[in-house]
Tab-separated table of C-alpha atoms in Angstrom:
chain	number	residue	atom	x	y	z
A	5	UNK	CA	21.646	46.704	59.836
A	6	UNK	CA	24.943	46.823	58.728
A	7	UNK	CA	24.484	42.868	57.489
A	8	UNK	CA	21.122	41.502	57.025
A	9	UNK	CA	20.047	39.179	59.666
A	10	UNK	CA	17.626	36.018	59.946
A	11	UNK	CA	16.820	33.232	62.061
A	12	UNK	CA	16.988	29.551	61.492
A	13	UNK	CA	14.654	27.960	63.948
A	14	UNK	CA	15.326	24.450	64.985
A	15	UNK	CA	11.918	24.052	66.245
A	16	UNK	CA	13.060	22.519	68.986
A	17	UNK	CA	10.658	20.707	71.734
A	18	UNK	CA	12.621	21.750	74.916
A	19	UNK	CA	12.759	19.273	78.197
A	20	UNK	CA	9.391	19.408	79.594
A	21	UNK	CA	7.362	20.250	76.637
A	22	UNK	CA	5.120	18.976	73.834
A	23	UNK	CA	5.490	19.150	69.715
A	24	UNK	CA	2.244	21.778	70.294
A	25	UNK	CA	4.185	23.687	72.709
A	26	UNK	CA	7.107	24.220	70.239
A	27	UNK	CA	5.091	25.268	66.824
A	28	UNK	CA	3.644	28.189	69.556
A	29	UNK	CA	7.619	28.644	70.478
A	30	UNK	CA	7.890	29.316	66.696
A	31	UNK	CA	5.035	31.864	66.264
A	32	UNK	CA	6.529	33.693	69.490
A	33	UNK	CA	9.937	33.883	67.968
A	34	UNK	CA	9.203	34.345	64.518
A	35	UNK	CA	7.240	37.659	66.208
A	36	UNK	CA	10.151	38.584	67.942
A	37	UNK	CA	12.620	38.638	65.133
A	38	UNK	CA	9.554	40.327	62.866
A	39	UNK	CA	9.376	43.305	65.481
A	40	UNK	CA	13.371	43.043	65.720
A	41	UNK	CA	14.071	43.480	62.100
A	42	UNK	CA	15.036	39.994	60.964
A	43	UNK	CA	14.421	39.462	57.395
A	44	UNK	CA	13.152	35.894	57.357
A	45	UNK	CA	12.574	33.025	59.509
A	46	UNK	CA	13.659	29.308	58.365
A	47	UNK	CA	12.842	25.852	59.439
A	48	UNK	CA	14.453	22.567	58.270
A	49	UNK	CA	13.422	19.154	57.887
A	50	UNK	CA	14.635	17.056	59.878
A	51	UNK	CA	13.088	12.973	60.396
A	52	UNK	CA	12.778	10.857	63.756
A	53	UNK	CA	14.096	12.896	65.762
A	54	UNK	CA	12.621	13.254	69.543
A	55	UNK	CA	13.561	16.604	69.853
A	56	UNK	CA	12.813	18.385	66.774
A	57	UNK	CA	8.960	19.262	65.106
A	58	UNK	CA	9.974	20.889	61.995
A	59	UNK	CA	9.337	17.266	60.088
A	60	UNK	CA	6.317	18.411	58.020
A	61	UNK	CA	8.531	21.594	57.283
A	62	UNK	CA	5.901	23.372	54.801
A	63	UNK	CA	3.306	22.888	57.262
A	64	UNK	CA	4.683	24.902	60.115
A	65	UNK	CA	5.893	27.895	57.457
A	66	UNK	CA	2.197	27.703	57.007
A	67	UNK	CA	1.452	27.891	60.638
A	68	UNK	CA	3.817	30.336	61.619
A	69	UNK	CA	2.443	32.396	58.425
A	70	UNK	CA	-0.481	32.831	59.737
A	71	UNK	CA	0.554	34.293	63.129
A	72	UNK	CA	2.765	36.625	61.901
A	73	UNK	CA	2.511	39.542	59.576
A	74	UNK	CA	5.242	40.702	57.196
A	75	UNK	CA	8.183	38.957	57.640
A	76	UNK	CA	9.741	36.347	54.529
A	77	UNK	CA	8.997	32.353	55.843
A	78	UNK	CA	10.372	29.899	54.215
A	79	UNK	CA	12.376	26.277	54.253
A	80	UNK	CA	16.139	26.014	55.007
A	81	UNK	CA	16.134	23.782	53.675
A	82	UNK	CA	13.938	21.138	52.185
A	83	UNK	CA	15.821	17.897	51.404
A	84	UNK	CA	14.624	17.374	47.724
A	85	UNK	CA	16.129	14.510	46.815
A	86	UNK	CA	13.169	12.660	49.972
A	87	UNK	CA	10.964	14.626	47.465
A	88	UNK	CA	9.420	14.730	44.301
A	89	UNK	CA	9.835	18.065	42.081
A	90	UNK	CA	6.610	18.561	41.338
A	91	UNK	CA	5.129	17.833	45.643
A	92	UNK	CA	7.378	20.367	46.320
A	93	UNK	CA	6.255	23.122	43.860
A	94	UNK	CA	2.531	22.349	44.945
A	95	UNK	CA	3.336	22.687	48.616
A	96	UNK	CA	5.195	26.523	48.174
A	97	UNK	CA	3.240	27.424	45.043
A	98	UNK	CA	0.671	27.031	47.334
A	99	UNK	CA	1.965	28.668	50.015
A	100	UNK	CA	3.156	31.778	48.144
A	101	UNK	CA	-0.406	31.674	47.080
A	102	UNK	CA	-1.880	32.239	50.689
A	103	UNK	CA	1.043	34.613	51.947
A	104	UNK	CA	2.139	36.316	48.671
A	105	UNK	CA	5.837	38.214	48.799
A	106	UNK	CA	7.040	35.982	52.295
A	107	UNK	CA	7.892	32.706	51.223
A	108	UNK	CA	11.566	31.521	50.542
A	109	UNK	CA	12.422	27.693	49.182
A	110	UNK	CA	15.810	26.867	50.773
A	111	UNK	CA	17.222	23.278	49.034
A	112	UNK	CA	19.765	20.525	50.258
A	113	UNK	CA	20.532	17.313	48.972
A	114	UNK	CA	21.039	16.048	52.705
A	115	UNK	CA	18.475	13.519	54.240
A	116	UNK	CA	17.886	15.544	57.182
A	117	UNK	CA	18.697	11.817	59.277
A	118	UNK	CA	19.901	8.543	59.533
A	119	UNK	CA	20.118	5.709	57.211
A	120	UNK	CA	17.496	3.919	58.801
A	121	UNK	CA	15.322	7.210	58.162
A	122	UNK	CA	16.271	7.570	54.684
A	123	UNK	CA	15.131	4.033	54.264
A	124	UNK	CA	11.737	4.917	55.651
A	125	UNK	CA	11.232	7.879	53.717
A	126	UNK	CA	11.502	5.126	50.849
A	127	UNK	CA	14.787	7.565	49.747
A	128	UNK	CA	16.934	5.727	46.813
A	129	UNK	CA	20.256	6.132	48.105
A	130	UNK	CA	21.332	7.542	44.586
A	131	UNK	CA	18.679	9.994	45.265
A	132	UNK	CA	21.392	12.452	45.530
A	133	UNK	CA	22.988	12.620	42.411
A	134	UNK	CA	20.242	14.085	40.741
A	135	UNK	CA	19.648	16.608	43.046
A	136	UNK	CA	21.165	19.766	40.074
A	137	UNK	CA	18.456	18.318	37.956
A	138	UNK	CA	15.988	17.870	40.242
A	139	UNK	CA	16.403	21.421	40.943
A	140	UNK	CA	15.960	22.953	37.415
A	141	UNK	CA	12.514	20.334	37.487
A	142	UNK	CA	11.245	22.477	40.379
A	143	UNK	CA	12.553	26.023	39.294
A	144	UNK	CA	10.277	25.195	35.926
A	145	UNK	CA	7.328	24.407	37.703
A	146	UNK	CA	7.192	27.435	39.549
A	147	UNK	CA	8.401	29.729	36.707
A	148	UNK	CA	5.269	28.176	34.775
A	149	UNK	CA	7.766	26.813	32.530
A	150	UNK	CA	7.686	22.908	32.776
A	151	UNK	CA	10.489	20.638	31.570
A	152	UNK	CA	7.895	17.809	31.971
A	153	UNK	CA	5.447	18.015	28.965
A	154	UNK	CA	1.906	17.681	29.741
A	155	UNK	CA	2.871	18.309	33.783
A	156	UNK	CA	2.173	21.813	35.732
A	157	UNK	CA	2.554	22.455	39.520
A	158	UNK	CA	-1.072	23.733	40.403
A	159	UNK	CA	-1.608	26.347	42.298
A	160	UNK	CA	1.295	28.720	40.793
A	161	UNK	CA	1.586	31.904	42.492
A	162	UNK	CA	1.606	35.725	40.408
A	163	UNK	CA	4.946	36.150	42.858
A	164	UNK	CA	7.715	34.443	42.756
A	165	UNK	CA	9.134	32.171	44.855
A	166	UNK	CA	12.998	32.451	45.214
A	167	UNK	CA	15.029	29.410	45.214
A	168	UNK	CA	18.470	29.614	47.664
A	169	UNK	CA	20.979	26.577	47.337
A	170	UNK	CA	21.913	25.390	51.113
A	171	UNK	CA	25.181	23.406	51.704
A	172	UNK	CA	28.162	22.607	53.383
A	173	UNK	CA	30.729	21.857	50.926
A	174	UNK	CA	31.918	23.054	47.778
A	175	UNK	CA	29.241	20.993	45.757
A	176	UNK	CA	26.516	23.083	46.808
A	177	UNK	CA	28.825	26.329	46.279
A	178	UNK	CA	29.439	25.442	42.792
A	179	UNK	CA	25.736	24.240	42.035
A	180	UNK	CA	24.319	27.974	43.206
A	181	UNK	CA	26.886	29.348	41.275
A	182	UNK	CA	25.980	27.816	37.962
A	183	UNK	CA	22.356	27.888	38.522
A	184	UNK	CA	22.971	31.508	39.616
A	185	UNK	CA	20.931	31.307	42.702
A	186	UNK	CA	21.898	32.493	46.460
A	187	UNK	CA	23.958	30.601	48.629
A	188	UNK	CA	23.467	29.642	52.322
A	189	UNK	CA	26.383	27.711	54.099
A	190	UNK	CA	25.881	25.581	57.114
A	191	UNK	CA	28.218	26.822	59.140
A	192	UNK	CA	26.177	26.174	62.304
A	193	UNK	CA	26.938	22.988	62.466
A	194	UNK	CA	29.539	22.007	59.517
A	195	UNK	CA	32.072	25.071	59.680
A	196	UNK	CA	34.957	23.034	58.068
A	197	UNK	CA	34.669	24.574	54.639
A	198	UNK	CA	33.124	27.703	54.590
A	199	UNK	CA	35.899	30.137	53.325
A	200	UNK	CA	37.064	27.831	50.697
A	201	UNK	CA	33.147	26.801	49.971
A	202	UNK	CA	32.409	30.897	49.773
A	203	UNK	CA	35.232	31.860	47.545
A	204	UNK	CA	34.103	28.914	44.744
A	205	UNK	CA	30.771	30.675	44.699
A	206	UNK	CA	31.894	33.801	44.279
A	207	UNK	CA	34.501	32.805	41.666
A	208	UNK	CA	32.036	30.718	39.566
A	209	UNK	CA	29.096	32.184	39.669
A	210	UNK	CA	27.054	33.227	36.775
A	211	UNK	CA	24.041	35.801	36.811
A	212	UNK	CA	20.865	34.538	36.289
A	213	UNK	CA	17.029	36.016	36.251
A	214	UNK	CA	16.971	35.429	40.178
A	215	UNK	CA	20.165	37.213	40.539
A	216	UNK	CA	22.722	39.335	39.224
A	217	UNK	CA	25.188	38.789	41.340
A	218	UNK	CA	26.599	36.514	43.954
A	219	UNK	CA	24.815	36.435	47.218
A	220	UNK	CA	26.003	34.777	50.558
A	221	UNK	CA	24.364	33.760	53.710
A	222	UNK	CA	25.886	31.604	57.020
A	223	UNK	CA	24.622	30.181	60.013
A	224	UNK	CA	26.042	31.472	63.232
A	225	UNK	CA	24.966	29.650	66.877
A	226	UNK	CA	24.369	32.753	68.982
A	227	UNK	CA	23.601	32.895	72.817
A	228	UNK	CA	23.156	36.719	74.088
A	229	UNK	CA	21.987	37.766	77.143
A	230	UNK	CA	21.763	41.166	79.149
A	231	UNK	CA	24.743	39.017	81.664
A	232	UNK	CA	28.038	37.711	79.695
A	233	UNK	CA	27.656	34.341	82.558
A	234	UNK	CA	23.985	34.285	81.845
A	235	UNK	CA	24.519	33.664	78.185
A	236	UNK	CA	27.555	31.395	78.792
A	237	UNK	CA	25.132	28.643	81.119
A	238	UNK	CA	22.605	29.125	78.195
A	239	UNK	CA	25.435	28.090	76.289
A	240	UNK	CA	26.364	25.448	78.542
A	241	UNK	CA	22.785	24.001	78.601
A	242	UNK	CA	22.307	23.872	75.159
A	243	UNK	CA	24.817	21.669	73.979
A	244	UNK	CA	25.057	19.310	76.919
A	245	UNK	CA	21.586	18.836	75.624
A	246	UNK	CA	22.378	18.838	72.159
A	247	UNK	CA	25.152	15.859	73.131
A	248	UNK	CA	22.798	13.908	74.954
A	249	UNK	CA	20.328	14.022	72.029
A	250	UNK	CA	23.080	12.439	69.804
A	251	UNK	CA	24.880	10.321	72.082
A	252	UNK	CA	20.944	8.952	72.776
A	253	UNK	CA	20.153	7.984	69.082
A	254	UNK	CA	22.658	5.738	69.448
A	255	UNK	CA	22.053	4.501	72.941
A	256	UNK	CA	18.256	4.988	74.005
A	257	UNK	CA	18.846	4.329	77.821
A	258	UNK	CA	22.030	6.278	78.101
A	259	UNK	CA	21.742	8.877	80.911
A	260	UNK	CA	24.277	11.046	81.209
A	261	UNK	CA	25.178	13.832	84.373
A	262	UNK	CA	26.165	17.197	83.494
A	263	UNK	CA	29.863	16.610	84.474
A	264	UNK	CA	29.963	13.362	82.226
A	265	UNK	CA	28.690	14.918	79.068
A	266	UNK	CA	31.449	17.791	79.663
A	267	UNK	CA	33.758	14.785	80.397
A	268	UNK	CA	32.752	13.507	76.975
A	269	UNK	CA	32.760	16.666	75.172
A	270	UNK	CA	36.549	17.644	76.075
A	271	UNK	CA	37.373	14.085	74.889
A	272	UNK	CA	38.868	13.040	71.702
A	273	UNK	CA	35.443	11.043	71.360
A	274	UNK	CA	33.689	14.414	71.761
A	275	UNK	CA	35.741	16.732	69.719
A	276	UNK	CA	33.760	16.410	66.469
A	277	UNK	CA	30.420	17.596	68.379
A	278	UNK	CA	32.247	20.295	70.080
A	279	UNK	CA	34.106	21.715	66.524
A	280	UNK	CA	30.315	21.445	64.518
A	281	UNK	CA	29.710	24.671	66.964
A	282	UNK	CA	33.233	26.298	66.355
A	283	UNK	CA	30.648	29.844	64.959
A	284	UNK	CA	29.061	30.914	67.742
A	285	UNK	CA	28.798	33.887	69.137
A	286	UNK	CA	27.892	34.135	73.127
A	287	UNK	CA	27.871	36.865	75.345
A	288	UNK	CA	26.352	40.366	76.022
A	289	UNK	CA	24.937	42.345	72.843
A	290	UNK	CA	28.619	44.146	72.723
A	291	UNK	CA	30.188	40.923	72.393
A	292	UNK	CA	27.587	38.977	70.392
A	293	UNK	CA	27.672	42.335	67.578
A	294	UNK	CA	31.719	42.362	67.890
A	295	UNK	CA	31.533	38.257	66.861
A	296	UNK	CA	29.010	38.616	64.176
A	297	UNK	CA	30.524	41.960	62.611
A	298	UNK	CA	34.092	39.548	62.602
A	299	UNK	CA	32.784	36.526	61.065
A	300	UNK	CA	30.458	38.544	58.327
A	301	UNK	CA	33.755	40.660	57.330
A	302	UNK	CA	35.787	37.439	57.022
A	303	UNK	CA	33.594	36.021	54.353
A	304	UNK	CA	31.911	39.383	53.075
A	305	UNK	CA	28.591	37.730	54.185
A	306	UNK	CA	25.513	39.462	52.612
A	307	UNK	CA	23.243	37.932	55.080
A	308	UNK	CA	23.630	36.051	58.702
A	309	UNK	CA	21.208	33.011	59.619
A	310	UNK	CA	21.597	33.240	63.355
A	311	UNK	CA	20.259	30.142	65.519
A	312	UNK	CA	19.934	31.389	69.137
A	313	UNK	CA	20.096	28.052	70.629
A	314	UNK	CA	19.210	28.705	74.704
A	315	UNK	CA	16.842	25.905	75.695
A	316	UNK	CA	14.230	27.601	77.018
A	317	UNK	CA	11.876	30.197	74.422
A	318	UNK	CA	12.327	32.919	76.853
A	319	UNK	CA	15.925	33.531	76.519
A	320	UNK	CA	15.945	32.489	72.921
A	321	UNK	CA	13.318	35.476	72.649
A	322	UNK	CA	15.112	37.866	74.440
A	323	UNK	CA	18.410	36.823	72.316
A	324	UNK	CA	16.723	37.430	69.134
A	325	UNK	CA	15.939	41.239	70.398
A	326	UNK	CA	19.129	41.720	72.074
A	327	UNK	CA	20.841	40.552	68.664
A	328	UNK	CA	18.762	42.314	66.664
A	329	UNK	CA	18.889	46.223	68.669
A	330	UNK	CA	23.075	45.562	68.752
A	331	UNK	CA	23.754	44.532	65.238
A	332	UNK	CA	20.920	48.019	64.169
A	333	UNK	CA	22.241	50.366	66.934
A	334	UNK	CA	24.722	53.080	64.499
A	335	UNK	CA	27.598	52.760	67.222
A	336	UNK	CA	30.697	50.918	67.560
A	337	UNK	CA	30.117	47.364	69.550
A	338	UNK	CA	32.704	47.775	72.671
């Protein structure tokens, strides 16, 4: 593939179904981006929210890990400052353990919710600050090379377990450039400061054992279908969907028609949920490769975390192989 390509997986629990029917939604797409040629498959953790099952994040990589075959698992990311270092090292030292050579450790200082959330997660809200720190704790542990005397994440795995910074600002940019690890930008949802967050990295960073040199990745939404409408009403779906999910944390009995969320969306009130999904790509696989190839080239991205958002797991299936046979085939996307 001309850029390497992956798949964040929002584990989402689509209208009608339960938590159990969206960890088997996972194992069917992780297999469909495995056969496809993905490189890895990502979850995130997210907290109390309806919608979402990727909570107990380390627990479905496990699941999912044992349902596939060869493909890299891993978190993207793991909020580590609702963490302790060393929990953390256990969970993917032990997971690299069981499924040696596929497991990735994606980390953000976010806390993946609300502040009511972050309360119950008993999160210090200066939890943040020492996220840099925090880091280097957890890259110790599983290098074997504590900077806790006395302390040792048990089980450590013979392979490594690479660490990739996640963000969506130029913190995070600058931290994976100093520490010399990979860099994944949000742009999925927070697209504001990519180019400027991307050209930091690239400007600051210093090699390191991980890596040599700088390495990129982005999130791009992505709807393709074998129809250009067909993937615009997956589209469509989606985030009306995505709005009512947001617009109901706030207002539990709120229910909204189709014609009223678009109401909303094309609304000053509504603008910020319609510019967090400014990337996205949405078409047939001609159009969906021409979008990606653009947005790569404008940032030089090394690697693409695609989210194919459609609501129900059969067209996100079929948008995963459509994505994956356009952005391999060796001719020109028309």
């Amino acid at each position: 593939m001309p850029t390497a390509l992956s798949v964040l997986d929002l584990a989402t629990i689509s209208p009608g179904d339960t938590a159990r029917d969206s960890f088997d939604n996972s194992v069917t797409l992780a297999r469909a981006a495995e056969r496809s040629g993905y490189r890895r498959v990502w979850y995130a953790e997210h907290h109390s929210m309806e919608q979402i099952a990727s909570s107990a994040t380390s627990v479905l990589i496990g699941y999912v890990a044992a349902h596939t075959e060869t493909i890299r698992l891993g978190a993207g990311g793991i909020m580590l400052p609702n963490h302790s270092p060393l929990v953390i090292a256990e969970q993917f030292g032990t997971l690299e353990t069981m499924y040696p050579g596929r497991i990735d450790l994606g980390l953000g200082r976010a806390p993946g919710s609300d502040q009511k959330t972050m309360l119950a997660l008993r999160r210090d809200p200066s939890s943040a600050d020492s996220f840099p720190q925090d880091v280097l704790e957890l890259q110790g542990y599983l290098a074997g090379r504590s900077r806790v005397p006395g302390v040792q994440a048990v089980p450590r795995p013979d392979s490594e377990v690479p660490l990739y910074i996640l963000g969506s600002s130029l913190f995070g940019a600058q931290l994976a450039a100093h520490l010399g690890l990979p860099y994944a930008f949000a742009s999925h949802f927070a697209p504001d400061a990519l180019h400027q967050a991307v050209t930091a990295y690239r400007d600051t960073f210093q090699p390191s054992h991980q890596l040599p040199e700088p390495y990129v990745m982005a999130g791009v939404n992505v709807f393709a279908a074998d129809d250009h409408d067909e993937a615009a009403d997956q589209k469509a779906t989606a985030y009306r969907n995505r709005a009512r999910m947001m617009i109901k944390r706030g207002a539990a009995d709120t229910v909204l028609t189709d014609a009223e969320i678009d109401a909303f969306l094309a609304s000053p009130n509504g603008r910020p949920l319609t510019t967090m999904t400014k990337y996205t790509a949405v078409g047939t696989p001609a159009e969906v490769r021409s979008y990606l190839d653009d947005f790569a080239d404008s940032i030089g991205a090394d690697e693409l975390i695609l989210t194919h958002q459609a609501t129900r797991i059969a067209d996100r299936v079929r948008s995963v192989e459509l994505t994956g046979a356009a952005m391999a085939a060796d001719v020109p996307a028309g």
